[in-house]
PDB file of C-alpha atoms in Angstrom:
ATOM      1  CA  ILE A   1       2.898 -24.395 -18.505  1.00 92.00           C
ATOM      2  CA  ASP A   2       0.759 -21.735 -20.093  1.00 96.00           C
ATOM      3  CA  MET A   3      -0.694 -19.951 -17.037  1.00 97.00           C
ATOM      4  CA  LEU A   4       0.619 -19.184 -13.703  1.00 98.00           C
ATOM      5  CA  VAL A   5      -0.885 -17.887 -10.593  1.00 98.00           C
ATOM      6  CA  ASN A   6       1.527 -16.725  -7.872  1.00 97.00           C
ATOM      7  CA  ASN A   7      -0.565 -17.251  -4.810  1.00 95.00           C
ATOM      8  CA  ALA A   8       1.734 -18.229  -1.977  1.00 94.00           C
ATOM      9  CA  GLY A   9       2.145 -15.820   0.813  1.00 93.00           C
ATOM     10  CA  ILE A  10       2.274 -15.428   4.489  1.00 90.00           C
ATOM     11  CA  PHE A  11       1.109 -12.554   6.752  1.00 85.00           C
ATOM     12  CA  GLU A  12       2.041 -12.142  10.678  1.00 84.00           C
ATOM     13  CA  TYR A  13       0.470  -9.674  12.779  1.00 77.00           C
ATOM     14  CA  VAL A  14       3.616  -7.970  14.277  1.00 83.00           C
ATOM     15  CA  THR A  15       3.917  -4.678  15.968  1.00 84.00           C
ATOM     16  CA  PRO A  16       6.627  -2.338  15.021  1.00 87.00           C
ATOM     17  CA  ASP A  17       8.649  -2.910  18.130  1.00 87.00           C
ATOM     18  CA  THR A  18       8.520  -6.863  17.924  1.00 87.00           C
ATOM     19  CA  THR A  19       9.505  -6.948  14.165  1.00 88.00           C
ATOM     20  CA  THR A  20      12.745  -8.865  13.826  1.00 93.00           C
ATOM     21  CA  LEU A  21      15.148  -9.567  11.001  1.00 94.00           C
ATOM     22  CA  ASP A  22      14.022 -13.176  11.022  1.00 95.00           C
ATOM     23  CA  HIS A  23      10.462 -12.126  10.572  1.00 94.00           C
ATOM     24  CA  TRP A  24      11.501  -9.766   7.780  1.00 94.00           C
ATOM     25  CA  LYS A  25      13.573 -12.250   5.926  1.00 96.00           C
ATOM     26  CA  ARG A  26      10.835 -14.888   6.169  1.00 96.00           C
ATOM     27  CA  THR A  27       8.138 -12.640   4.914  1.00 95.00           C
ATOM     28  CA  ILE A  28      10.167 -11.261   1.986  1.00 96.00           C
ATOM     29  CA  ASP A  29      11.524 -14.808   0.988  1.00 97.00           C
ATOM     30  CA  VAL A  30       7.838 -16.369   0.721  1.00 96.00           C
ATOM     31  CA  ASN A  31       5.969 -13.288  -0.531  1.00 96.00           C
ATOM     32  CA  LEU A  32       8.507 -11.800  -2.945  1.00 97.00           C
ATOM     33  CA  THR A  33      11.601 -14.091  -3.669  1.00 97.00           C
ATOM     34  CA  GLY A  34       9.496 -17.158  -3.983  1.00 97.00           C
ATOM     35  CA  LEU A  35       7.374 -15.348  -6.519  1.00 97.00           C
ATOM     36  CA  TYR A  36      10.503 -14.504  -8.494  1.00 98.00           C
ATOM     37  CA  ILE A  37      11.879 -18.183  -8.390  1.00 98.00           C
ATOM     38  CA  VAL A  38       8.551 -19.697  -9.750  1.00 97.00           C
ATOM     39  CA  THR A  39       8.104 -17.162 -12.342  1.00 98.00           C
ATOM     40  CA  TRP A  40      11.799 -17.528 -13.514  1.00 97.00           C
ATOM     41  CA  ALA A  41      11.260 -21.332 -13.482  1.00 97.00           C
ATOM     42  CA  VAL A  42       8.426 -21.286 -16.078  1.00 97.00           C
ATOM     43  CA  LYS A  43       9.012 -18.274 -18.193  1.00 96.00           C
ATOM     44  CA  ASP A  44      11.573 -19.936 -20.607  1.00 96.00           C
ATOM     45  CA  GLN A  45       8.717 -22.462 -21.623  1.00 96.00           C
ATOM     46  CA  MET A  46       6.506 -19.441 -22.268  1.00 97.00           C
ATOM     47  CA  VAL A  47       9.111 -17.483 -24.141  1.00 97.00           C
ATOM     48  CA  GLU A  48       9.754 -20.601 -26.498  1.00 96.00           C
ATOM     49  CA  ARG A  49       5.937 -21.116 -27.119  1.00 96.00           C
ATOM     50  CA  LYS A  50       5.408 -17.382 -27.390  1.00 97.00           C
ATOM     51  CA  PHE A  51       2.420 -17.559 -25.049  1.00 97.00           C
ATOM     52  CA  GLY A  52       1.972 -16.947 -21.261  1.00 97.00           C
ATOM     53  CA  ARG A  53      -0.452 -15.674 -18.759  1.00 98.00           C
ATOM     54  CA  ILE A  54       0.871 -14.654 -15.178  1.00 98.00           C
ATOM     55  CA  VAL A  55      -1.178 -13.353 -12.186  1.00 98.00           C
ATOM     56  CA  ASN A  56       0.727 -12.165  -9.108  1.00 98.00           C
ATOM     57  CA  MET A  57      -1.170 -11.825  -5.788  1.00 97.00           C
ATOM     58  CA  THR A  58      -0.239  -8.616  -4.016  1.00 96.00           C
ATOM     59  CA  SER A  59      -2.357  -6.713  -1.539  1.00 92.00           C
ATOM     60  CA  ILE A  60      -3.770  -3.295  -1.038  1.00 89.00           C
ATOM     61  CA  SER A  61      -1.173  -3.201   1.647  1.00 87.00           C
ATOM     62  CA  GLY A  62       1.307  -2.786  -1.032  1.00 89.00           C
ATOM     63  CA  LEU A  63      -0.472   0.341  -2.015  1.00 88.00           C
ATOM     64  CA  ARG A  64      -0.874   1.916   1.344  1.00 83.00           C
ATOM     65  CA  SER A  65       0.766   2.051   4.846  1.00 80.00           C
ATOM     66  CA  ARG A  66       0.312  -0.886   7.245  1.00 78.00           C
ATOM     67  CA  PRO A  67       2.258  -0.052  10.564  1.00 81.00           C
ATOM     68  CA  TYR A  68       1.337  -3.555  12.043  1.00 79.00           C
ATOM     69  CA  GLY A  69       2.670  -5.535   9.159  1.00 86.00           C
ATOM     70  CA  ILE A  70       5.736  -3.537   7.880  1.00 92.00           C
ATOM     71  CA  ALA A  71       7.456  -6.607   6.264  1.00 94.00           C
ATOM     72  CA  TYR A  72       4.306  -7.711   4.610  1.00 93.00           C
ATOM     73  CA  SER A  73       3.448  -4.417   3.220  1.00 93.00           C
ATOM     74  CA  ALA A  74       6.999  -4.042   1.874  1.00 95.00           C
ATOM     75  CA  SER A  75       6.841  -7.555   0.400  1.00 96.00           C
ATOM     76  CA  LYS A  76       3.629  -6.771  -1.418  1.00 96.00           C
ATOM     77  CA  ALA A  77       4.774  -3.407  -2.758  1.00 95.00           C
ATOM     78  CA  GLY A  78       7.675  -5.290  -4.034  1.00 97.00           C
ATOM     79  CA  VAL A  79       5.292  -7.677  -5.953  1.00 97.00           C
ATOM     80  CA  ILE A  80       3.797  -4.661  -7.674  1.00 97.00           C
ATOM     81  CA  GLY A  81       7.184  -3.282  -8.661  1.00 97.00           C
ATOM     82  CA  PHE A  82       8.140  -6.872 -10.075  1.00 98.00           C
ATOM     83  CA  THR A  83       4.791  -6.982 -12.060  1.00 98.00           C
ATOM     84  CA  LYS A  84       5.166  -3.681 -13.718  1.00 97.00           C
ATOM     85  CA  SER A  85       8.875  -4.362 -14.749  1.00 97.00           C
ATOM     86  CA  ALA A  86       8.631  -7.910 -15.742  1.00 98.00           C
ATOM     87  CA  SER A  87       5.388  -7.456 -17.429  1.00 98.00           C
ATOM     88  CA  GLU A  88       7.109  -4.914 -19.824  1.00 97.00           C
ATOM     89  CA  ALA A  89      10.154  -7.210 -20.224  1.00 97.00           C
ATOM     90  CA  LEU A  90       8.041 -10.267 -21.232  1.00 97.00           C
ATOM     91  CA  ILE A  91       5.296  -8.722 -23.322  1.00 97.00           C
ATOM     92  CA  PRO A  92       7.427  -8.979 -26.615  1.00 97.00           C
ATOM     93  CA  PHE A  93       7.063 -12.753 -26.201  1.00 97.00           C
ATOM     94  CA  ASN A  94       3.176 -12.502 -25.864  1.00 97.00           C
ATOM     95  CA  ILE A  95       3.450 -13.105 -22.126  1.00 98.00           C
ATOM     96  CA  ARG A  96       1.058 -10.985 -20.173  1.00 98.00           C
ATOM     97  CA  MET A  97       1.568 -10.299 -16.403  1.00 98.00           C
ATOM     98  CA  ASN A  98      -0.825  -8.623 -13.960  1.00 98.00           C
ATOM     99  CA  ALA A  99      -1.407  -8.409 -10.292  1.00 98.00           C
ATOM    100  CA  VAL A 100      -4.554  -8.729  -8.051  1.00 97.00           C
ATOM    101  CA  ALA A 101      -4.643  -6.513  -4.888  1.00 94.00           C
ATOM    102  CA  PRO A 102      -7.136  -8.074  -2.419  1.00 91.00           C
ATOM    103  CA  GLY A 103      -8.509  -6.129   0.353  1.00 86.00           C
ATOM    104  CA  LEU A 104     -10.434  -7.784   3.288  1.00 81.00           C
ATOM    105  CA  ILE A 105     -11.275 -11.400   1.834  1.00 81.00           C
ATOM    106  CA  ALA A 106     -13.152 -13.865   4.276  1.00 77.00           C
ATOM    107  CA  SER A 107     -11.159 -17.144   4.000  1.00 77.00           C
ATOM    108  CA  SER A 108     -10.397 -20.138   6.173  1.00 72.00           C
ATOM    109  CA  GLY A 109      -7.013 -18.564   6.988  1.00 70.00           C
ATOM    110  CA  MET A 110      -8.673 -16.238   9.453  1.00 69.00           C
ATOM    111  CA  ASP A 111      -9.053 -19.062  11.790  1.00 69.00           C
ATOM    112  CA  SER A 112      -5.488 -18.843  12.553  1.00 71.00           C
ATOM    113  CA  TYR A 113      -5.588 -15.211  13.765  1.00 71.00           C
ATOM    114  CA  ASP A 114      -5.539 -14.331  17.413  1.00 72.00           C
ATOM    115  CA  GLU A 115      -8.374 -12.435  18.886  1.00 77.00           C
ATOM    116  CA  ASP A 116      -6.460  -8.975  18.964  1.00 75.00           C
ATOM    117  CA  TYR A 117      -6.134  -9.219  15.148  1.00 71.00           C
ATOM    118  CA  ARG A 118      -9.766 -10.296  14.736  1.00 75.00           C
ATOM    119  CA  ASN A 119     -10.895  -7.244  16.426  1.00 77.00           C
ATOM    120  CA  VAL A 120      -8.823  -5.098  14.283  1.00 73.00           C
ATOM    121  CA  LEU A 121     -10.446  -6.704  11.213  1.00 73.00           C
ATOM    122  CA  ARG A 122     -13.806  -6.269  12.677  1.00 74.00           C
ATOM    123  CA  GLY A 123     -12.945  -2.350  13.044  1.00 72.00           C
ATOM    124  CA  LEU A 124     -11.698  -2.222   9.474  1.00 72.00           C
ATOM    125  CA  GLN A 125     -14.751  -4.097   7.969  1.00 71.00           C
ATOM    126  CA  GLY A 126     -16.858  -0.879   8.745  1.00 72.00           C
ATOM    127  CA  LYS A 127     -14.427   1.331   6.790  1.00 72.00           C
ATOM    128  CA  VAL A 128     -15.146  -0.661   3.512  1.00 75.00           C
ATOM    129  CA  PRO A 129     -17.438   1.257   1.283  1.00 74.00           C
ATOM    130  CA  LEU A 130     -19.418  -2.066   0.604  1.00 76.00           C
ATOM    131  CA  GLN A 131     -19.622  -2.846   4.383  1.00 75.00           C
ATOM    132  CA  SER A 132     -18.523  -6.332   4.129  1.00 76.00           C
ATOM    133  CA  PHE A 133     -15.556  -8.638   3.574  1.00 80.00           C
ATOM    134  CA  GLY A 134     -15.010  -9.972   0.009  1.00 83.00           C
ATOM    135  CA  THR A 135     -15.466 -13.516  -0.729  1.00 86.00           C
ATOM    136  CA  GLU A 136     -12.887 -16.168  -2.162  1.00 89.00           C
ATOM    137  CA  ALA A 137     -15.228 -16.529  -5.340  1.00 91.00           C
ATOM    138  CA  GLU A 138     -15.058 -12.830  -5.969  1.00 92.00           C
ATOM    139  CA  LEU A 139     -11.143 -12.782  -5.775  1.00 93.00           C
ATOM    140  CA  ALA A 140     -11.044 -15.941  -7.948  1.00 94.00           C
ATOM    141  CA  ALA A 141     -13.211 -14.354 -10.525  1.00 95.00           C
ATOM    142  CA  ALA A 142     -10.748 -11.277 -10.835  1.00 96.00           C
ATOM    143  CA  VAL A 143      -7.910 -13.852 -11.259  1.00 97.00           C
ATOM    144  CA  VAL A 144      -9.843 -15.720 -14.002  1.00 97.00           C
ATOM    145  CA  PHE A 145     -10.506 -12.474 -15.960  1.00 97.00           C
ATOM    146  CA  LEU A 146      -6.703 -11.633 -16.047  1.00 97.00           C
ATOM    147  CA  LEU A 147      -5.837 -15.148 -17.424  1.00 97.00           C
ATOM    148  CA  SER A 148      -8.615 -15.202 -19.896  1.00 97.00           C
ATOM    149  CA  GLU A 149      -8.833 -13.822 -23.416  1.00 95.00           C
ATOM    150  CA  ALA A 150     -11.237 -11.051 -22.059  1.00 96.00           C
ATOM    151  CA  SER A 151      -8.237  -9.237 -20.784  1.00 97.00           C
ATOM    152  CA  THR A 152      -5.998  -9.220 -23.984  1.00 96.00           C
ATOM    153  CA  PHE A 153      -5.431  -5.423 -23.609  1.00 97.00           C
ATOM    154  CA  VAL A 154      -4.567  -5.620 -19.997  1.00 97.00           C
ATOM    155  CA  ASN A 155      -0.800  -5.845 -19.050  1.00 98.00           C
ATOM    156  CA  GLY A 156       1.266  -4.663 -15.992  1.00 97.00           C
ATOM    157  CA  ALA A 157      -1.788  -3.661 -14.182  1.00 97.00           C
ATOM    158  CA  VAL A 158      -2.849  -3.941 -10.527  1.00 97.00           C
ATOM    159  CA  LEU A 159      -6.607  -4.955 -10.132  1.00 96.00           C
ATOM    160  CA  ARG A 160      -7.885  -4.067  -6.771  1.00 93.00           C
ATOM    161  CA  VAL A 161     -10.474  -6.219  -5.222  1.00 91.00           C
ATOM    162  CA  ASP A 162     -11.112  -4.371  -1.917  1.00 86.00           C
ATOM    163  CA  GLY A 163     -14.810  -3.110  -1.935  1.00 85.00           C
ATOM    164  CA  GLY A 164     -13.718   0.421  -3.006  1.00 81.00           C
ATOM    165  CA  VAL A 165     -11.311   1.188  -0.005  1.00 77.00           C
ATOM    166  CA  PRO A 166      -9.641   4.473  -0.909  1.00 71.00           C
ATOM    167  CA  THR A 167      -5.941   4.117  -1.032  1.00 62.00           C
ATOM    168  CA  ALA A 168      -5.130   7.847  -0.018  1.00 51.00           C
ATOM    169  CA  ARG A 169      -6.887   7.323   3.457  1.00 49.00           C
ATOM    170  CA  HIS A 170      -4.829   5.829   6.298  1.00 47.00           C
ATOM    171  CA  THR A 171      -7.221   2.883   7.216  1.00 46.00           C
ATOM    172  CA  TRP A 172      -4.643   0.540   8.675  1.00 47.00           C
ATOM    173  CA  ALA A 173      -4.305   2.893  11.644  1.00 48.00           C
ATOM    174  CA  MET A 174      -2.618   2.074  14.967  1.00 47.00           C
ATOM    175  CA  PRO A 175      -4.609   1.843  18.070  1.00 49.00           C
ATOM    176  CA  ALA A 176      -5.131   5.226  20.082  1.00 47.00           C
ATOM    177  CA  THR A 177      -2.799   4.078  22.813  1.00 47.00           C
ATOM    178  CA  ALA A 178      -0.032   3.744  20.231  1.00 48.00           C
ATOM    179  CA  ALA A 179      -0.731   6.731  18.185  1.00 45.00           C
ATOM    180  CA  PRO A 180       2.190   9.343  18.212  1.00 46.00           C
ATOM    181  CA  THR A 181       1.846  12.156  20.717  1.00 46.00           C
ATOM    182  CA  ARG A 182       4.447  14.494  19.208  1.00 43.00           C
ATOM    183  CA  SER A 183       2.925  17.821  18.089  1.00 45.00           C
ATOM    184  CA  ARG A 184       3.596  19.217  14.682  1.00 42.00           C
ATOM    185  CA  PRO A 185       3.459  23.046  14.932  1.00 43.00           C
ATOM    186  CA  TRP A 186       5.087  23.608  11.672  1.00 40.00           C
ATOM    187  CA  THR A 187       1.887  22.276   9.680  1.00 42.00           C
ATOM    188  CA  THR A 188       0.176  25.402  10.681  1.00 44.00           C
ATOM    189  CA  ARG A 189       1.120  28.941  10.065  1.00 49.00           C
ATOM    190  CA  PRO A 190      -0.021  31.273  12.941  1.00 53.00           C
ATOM    191  CA  ARG A 191      -0.483  34.923  11.880  1.00 56.00           C
ATOM    192  CA  SER A 192       1.444  37.521  13.657  1.00 60.00           C
ATOM    193  CA  ALA A 193      -0.486  40.556  14.847  1.00 66.00           C
ATOM    194  CA  ALA A 194       0.478  42.716  11.932  1.00 66.00           C
ATOM    195  CA  ALA A 195      -0.547  39.920   9.471  1.00 65.00           C
ATOM    196  CA  THR A 196      -3.918  39.730  11.165  1.00 67.00           C
ATOM    197  CA  ALA A 197      -4.496  43.472  10.933  1.00 70.00           C
ATOM    198  CA  CYS A 198      -3.441  43.448   7.284  1.00 71.00           C
ATOM    199  CA  ALA A 199      -5.836  40.590   6.619  1.00 67.00           C
ATOM    200  CA  ARG A 200      -8.801  42.387   8.189  1.00 71.00           C
ATOM    201  CA  ALA A 201      -8.021  45.615   6.272  1.00 70.00           C
ATOM    202  CA  LYS A 202      -7.845  43.785   2.987  1.00 66.00           C
ATOM    203  CA  SER A 203     -11.009  41.945   3.505  1.00 66.00           C
ATOM    204  CA  SER A 204     -12.949  45.313   4.261  1.00 67.00           C
ATOM    205  CA  ARG A 205     -11.880  46.770   0.976  1.00 65.00           C
ATOM    206  CA  PRO A 206     -13.975  46.021  -2.347  1.00 64.00           C
ATOM    207  CA  SER A 207     -13.105  42.924  -3.998  1.00 59.00           C
ATOM    208  CA  SER A 208     -12.076  44.821  -7.134  1.00 58.00           C
ATOM    209  CA  ALA A 209      -9.392  46.537  -5.087  1.00 57.00           C
ATOM    210  CA  ARG A 210      -8.155  43.682  -2.880  1.00 53.00           C
ATOM    211  CA  ASN A 211      -5.399  42.644  -5.307  1.00 55.00           C
ATOM    212  CA  SER A 212      -5.100  45.748  -7.298  1.00 54.00           C
ATOM    213  CA  SER A 213      -1.386  46.269  -6.658  1.00 54.00           C
ATOM    214  CA  PRO A 214       1.446  44.129  -4.939  1.00 51.00           C
ATOM    215  CA  SER A 215       2.082  46.899  -2.669  1.00 51.00           C
ATOM    216  CA  LYS A 216      -1.341  46.615  -0.992  1.00 55.00           C
ATOM    217  CA  ARG A 217      -0.919  42.719  -0.462  1.00 61.00           C
ATOM    218  CA  CYS A 218      -0.192  41.345   2.979  1.00 64.00           C
ATOM    219  CA  ALA A 219       3.319  40.021   3.444  1.00 61.00           C
ATOM    220  CA  PRO A 220       3.417  36.343   4.072  1.00 60.00           C
ATOM    221  CA  THR A 221       4.058  35.063   7.545  1.00 56.00           C
ATOM    222  CA  PRO A 222       7.368  33.222   7.915  1.00 61.00           C
ATOM    223  CA  ARG A 223       6.933  29.541   8.377  1.00 61.00           C
ATOM    224  CA  PRO A 224       8.573  28.542  11.653  1.00 61.00           C
ATOM    225  CA  PRO A 225      11.315  26.038  11.522  1.00 62.00           C
ATOM    226  CA  PRO A 226      10.748  22.431  12.076  1.00 54.00           C
ATOM    227  CA  PRO A 227      11.416  21.038  15.703  1.00 50.00           C
ATOM    228  CA  ALA A 228      14.499  18.975  16.296  1.00 54.00           C
ATOM    229  CA  VAL A 229      14.537  15.293  15.282  1.00 47.00           C
ATOM    230  CA  PRO A 230      13.228  13.309  18.121  1.00 45.00           C
ATOM    231  CA  ALA A 231      15.326  11.067  20.064  1.00 49.00           C
ATOM    232  CA  PRO A 232      15.451   7.412  18.775  1.00 46.00           C
ATOM    233  CA  GLY A 233      12.670   5.050  19.745  1.00 46.00           C
ATOM    234  CA  TRP A 234      11.951   1.448  19.321  1.00 40.00           C
ATOM    235  CA  TRP A 235      14.086   1.209  16.206  1.00 41.00           C
ATOM    236  CA  SER A 236      17.303   2.152  17.946  1.00 39.00           C
ATOM    237  CA  SER A 237      17.542  -1.427  19.258  1.00 40.00           C
ATOM    238  CA  TYR A 238      17.731  -2.939  15.672  1.00 35.00           C
ATOM    239  CA  SER A 239      20.808  -5.109  15.212  1.00 37.00           C
ATOM    240  CA  PRO A 240      21.302  -7.317  12.090  1.00 34.00           C
TER     241      PRO A 240
END
């Protein structure tokens, strides 16, 4: 075996309060442990021949939050960690390992999703900058690139095939009915009357004199302490 694509994986649309230990184990076993088992089963052959190309299928869910797929997101983040660590360990034997992180890809597997999750996908499609789902052919092209000699200087990388979805923005949002309602007053720093008066006086001075000396600067408003930790919610019922 010269080339390996670890593509086996499962995803179940599970809400946080219905996530179970069985679901967690099943997802981790298939998406992460299975990947390790197959890779370790073939790596000795590659080490002996001093040649190997491995591509691991992760997901953009491994790069960002996904509250309605906690186990899935954790397993795919594990794939990324495995790829980065194992690629460094195997590269002395001319074995390159990389990962592909798909976004929304139209596939026959979508037929198994229930209507609730299909509605979620329809909403997410509009948040993709390219305004569409990716195709299986586009995803396969990324895998072929990483297996080919066109990527000889690529190792330990995570190639995103997601239509440009920004990882910094929370796209996999919970429905509005499930959004947290707890306010967070410590994220803002309301000014006291003295601080407001100081700021107004400072803004009325010429710009060259506003920061002329430390004594003329407004004293910072103390940040209020954070609120008490809320009472346990759905996670309090967890029992291994």
